[in-house]
Amino acid sequence: MIELDLPYPPSINNYYGYSKRGVYIKSHGRQYRIDVFNLLRELDIQIMQGKLSVDVDLYPPDKRRRDIDNPMKCLLDALEHGGAYVNDSQIYKLVIEKKEKVVGGKCLVRIRSLIN
């Protein structure tokens, strides 16, 4: 099992940008991916294989109304990019819980292998 204490993910509404060339990830989205990548390297996390279960506790940075699923695409893509797992299609169970706000926001993630 992997347990991670991560920064609060950026909103999917501000994650992607659009140009004549197509869709791209904006700078704060790229920085989030880099931060997650560096943390996983620092912790020497090995890539998980097979079917996975992911539990996420979201601690928003303020009291604004937020959709619970809004930060998930950014978070799951950053974990994939960082090497927690090969592809987010491996996730067969996803449990998300929104908690009370904390200064700066944070995200607690637990990734487990599912036994068939």
mmCIF file of C-alpha atoms in Angstrom:
data_model
loop_
_atom_site.group_PDB
_atom_site.id
_atom_site.type_symbol
_atom_site.label_atom_id
_atom_site.label_comp_id
_atom_site.label_asym_id
_atom_site.label_seq_id
_atom_site.Cartn_x
_atom_site.Cartn_y
_atom_site.Cartn_z
ATOM 1 C CA MET A 1 0.000 0.000 0.000
ATOM 2 C CA ILE A 2 1.091 3.563 -0.744
ATOM 3 C CA GLU A 3 0.073 6.462 1.518
ATOM 4 C CA LEU A 4 0.715 10.003 0.309
ATOM 5 C CA ASP A 5 0.155 13.479 1.743
ATOM 6 C CA LEU A 6 -0.110 15.719 -1.343
ATOM 7 C CA PRO A 7 -0.961 19.336 -2.079
ATOM 8 C CA TYR A 8 -4.586 20.014 -3.048
ATOM 9 C CA PRO A 9 -4.953 19.358 -6.803
ATOM 10 C CA PRO A 10 -5.769 22.154 -9.243
ATOM 11 C CA SER A 11 -9.312 22.410 -10.566
ATOM 12 C CA ILE A 12 -10.007 20.616 -13.837
ATOM 13 C CA ASN A 13 -11.726 23.856 -14.914
ATOM 14 C CA ASN A 14 -8.333 25.614 -14.913
ATOM 15 C CA TYR A 15 -6.101 22.619 -15.675
ATOM 16 C CA TYR A 16 -6.337 22.581 -19.458
ATOM 17 C CA GLY A 17 -5.757 25.435 -21.877
ATOM 18 C CA TYR A 18 -6.776 25.633 -25.506
ATOM 19 C CA SER A 19 -4.871 27.107 -28.434
ATOM 20 C CA LYS A 20 -4.767 26.850 -32.220
ATOM 21 C CA ARG A 21 -2.417 23.898 -31.760
ATOM 22 C CA GLY A 22 -4.836 22.019 -29.510
ATOM 23 C CA VAL A 23 -5.234 21.236 -25.838
ATOM 24 C CA TYR A 24 -2.387 21.665 -23.351
ATOM 25 C CA ILE A 25 -1.874 21.493 -19.580
ATOM 26 C CA LYS A 26 -1.480 24.954 -18.049
ATOM 27 C CA SER A 27 1.603 25.883 -16.012
ATOM 28 C CA HIS A 28 0.063 25.284 -12.553
ATOM 29 C CA GLY A 29 -1.134 21.855 -13.742
ATOM 30 C CA ARG A 30 2.351 20.999 -15.011
ATOM 31 C CA GLN A 31 3.835 22.201 -11.716
ATOM 32 C CA TYR A 32 1.441 19.972 -9.754
ATOM 33 C CA ARG A 33 2.526 16.970 -11.848
ATOM 34 C CA ILE A 34 6.188 17.837 -11.206
ATOM 35 C CA ASP A 35 5.568 18.190 -7.448
ATOM 36 C CA VAL A 36 3.848 14.775 -7.281
ATOM 37 C CA PHE A 37 6.579 13.202 -9.439
ATOM 38 C CA ASN A 38 9.312 14.577 -7.152
ATOM 39 C CA LEU A 39 7.540 13.383 -3.998
ATOM 40 C CA LEU A 40 7.125 9.859 -5.400
ATOM 41 C CA ARG A 41 10.825 9.784 -6.353
ATOM 42 C CA GLU A 42 11.822 11.058 -2.917
ATOM 43 C CA LEU A 43 9.769 8.296 -1.262
ATOM 44 C CA ASP A 44 11.169 5.691 -3.700
ATOM 45 C CA ILE A 45 7.654 4.520 -4.626
ATOM 46 C CA GLN A 46 7.548 1.463 -6.881
ATOM 47 C CA ILE A 47 5.041 1.341 -9.754
ATOM 48 C CA MET A 48 1.964 -0.634 -8.708
ATOM 49 C CA GLN A 49 0.648 -3.261 -11.114
ATOM 50 C CA GLY A 50 -2.760 -4.876 -11.535
ATOM 51 C CA LYS A 51 -6.150 -3.749 -10.253
ATOM 52 C CA LEU A 52 -6.048 -0.948 -7.696
ATOM 53 C CA SER A 53 -8.201 0.677 -5.039
ATOM 54 C CA VAL A 54 -7.663 4.396 -4.370
ATOM 55 C CA ASP A 55 -9.007 6.261 -1.323
ATOM 56 C CA VAL A 56 -8.764 10.058 -1.365
ATOM 57 C CA ASP A 57 -9.420 12.523 1.465
ATOM 58 C CA LEU A 58 -9.704 16.069 0.095
ATOM 59 C CA TYR A 59 -9.027 18.972 2.457
ATOM 60 C CA PRO A 60 -9.897 22.121 0.469
ATOM 61 C CA PRO A 61 -7.900 25.323 1.018
ATOM 62 C CA ASP A 62 -10.994 27.453 1.671
ATOM 63 C CA LYS A 63 -14.750 27.268 2.246
ATOM 64 C CA ARG A 64 -15.814 27.828 -1.377
ATOM 65 C CA ARG A 65 -18.290 25.323 -2.737
ATOM 66 C CA ARG A 66 -16.420 22.638 -4.673
ATOM 67 C CA ASP A 67 -17.512 19.588 -6.604
ATOM 68 C CA ILE A 68 -16.007 16.482 -5.033
ATOM 69 C CA ASP A 69 -14.955 15.028 -8.408
ATOM 70 C CA ASN A 70 -13.429 18.231 -9.815
ATOM 71 C CA PRO A 71 -9.790 17.684 -8.718
ATOM 72 C CA MET A 72 -9.744 13.938 -9.408
ATOM 73 C CA LYS A 73 -8.613 13.967 -13.067
ATOM 74 C CA CYS A 74 -5.639 16.172 -12.187
ATOM 75 C CA LEU A 75 -4.755 14.058 -9.152
ATOM 76 C CA LEU A 76 -5.031 10.676 -10.875
ATOM 77 C CA ASP A 77 -3.083 11.874 -13.929
ATOM 78 C CA ALA A 78 -0.342 13.312 -11.694
ATOM 79 C CA LEU A 79 -0.056 9.991 -9.827
ATOM 80 C CA GLU A 80 0.214 8.143 -13.150
ATOM 81 C CA HIS A 81 2.779 10.625 -14.489
ATOM 82 C CA GLY A 82 4.708 10.342 -11.222
ATOM 83 C CA GLY A 83 4.926 6.556 -11.440
ATOM 84 C CA ALA A 84 2.507 5.386 -8.740
ATOM 85 C CA TYR A 85 0.852 3.115 -11.327
ATOM 86 C CA VAL A 86 1.110 2.441 -15.055
ATOM 87 C CA ASN A 87 -2.291 3.830 -16.071
ATOM 88 C CA ASP A 88 -5.307 5.151 -14.196
ATOM 89 C CA SER A 89 -7.401 2.526 -15.997
ATOM 90 C CA GLN A 90 -5.990 0.147 -13.336
ATOM 91 C CA ILE A 91 -8.243 1.815 -10.757
ATOM 92 C CA TYR A 92 -11.263 -0.402 -10.123
ATOM 93 C CA LYS A 93 -12.354 1.208 -6.863
ATOM 94 C CA LEU A 94 -12.243 4.924 -6.093
ATOM 95 C CA VAL A 95 -13.472 6.374 -2.788
ATOM 96 C CA ILE A 96 -13.448 10.163 -2.371
ATOM 97 C CA GLU A 97 -14.261 11.989 0.846
ATOM 98 C CA LYS A 98 -14.387 15.765 1.220
ATOM 99 C CA LYS A 99 -13.144 16.918 4.619
ATOM 100 C CA GLU A 100 -13.038 20.290 6.393
ATOM 101 C CA LYS A 101 -10.807 23.026 5.018
ATOM 102 C CA VAL A 102 -7.163 23.357 6.060
ATOM 103 C CA VAL A 103 -4.882 26.290 5.319
ATOM 104 C CA GLY A 104 -3.315 25.729 1.895
ATOM 105 C CA GLY A 105 -5.393 22.592 1.290
ATOM 106 C CA LYS A 106 -4.101 19.050 1.058
ATOM 107 C CA CYS A 107 -4.984 15.632 -0.259
ATOM 108 C CA LEU A 108 -4.377 12.296 1.487
ATOM 109 C CA VAL A 109 -4.180 9.336 -0.893
ATOM 110 C CA ARG A 110 -4.047 5.602 -0.176
ATOM 111 C CA ILE A 111 -3.430 3.198 -3.061
ATOM 112 C CA ARG A 112 -3.857 -0.555 -2.532
ATOM 113 C CA SER A 113 -3.707 -3.623 -4.737
ATOM 114 C CA LEU A 114 -7.055 -5.339 -5.154
ATOM 115 C CA ILE A 115 -7.061 -9.092 -4.695
ATOM 116 C CA ASN A 116 -9.073 -10.778 -7.458
#
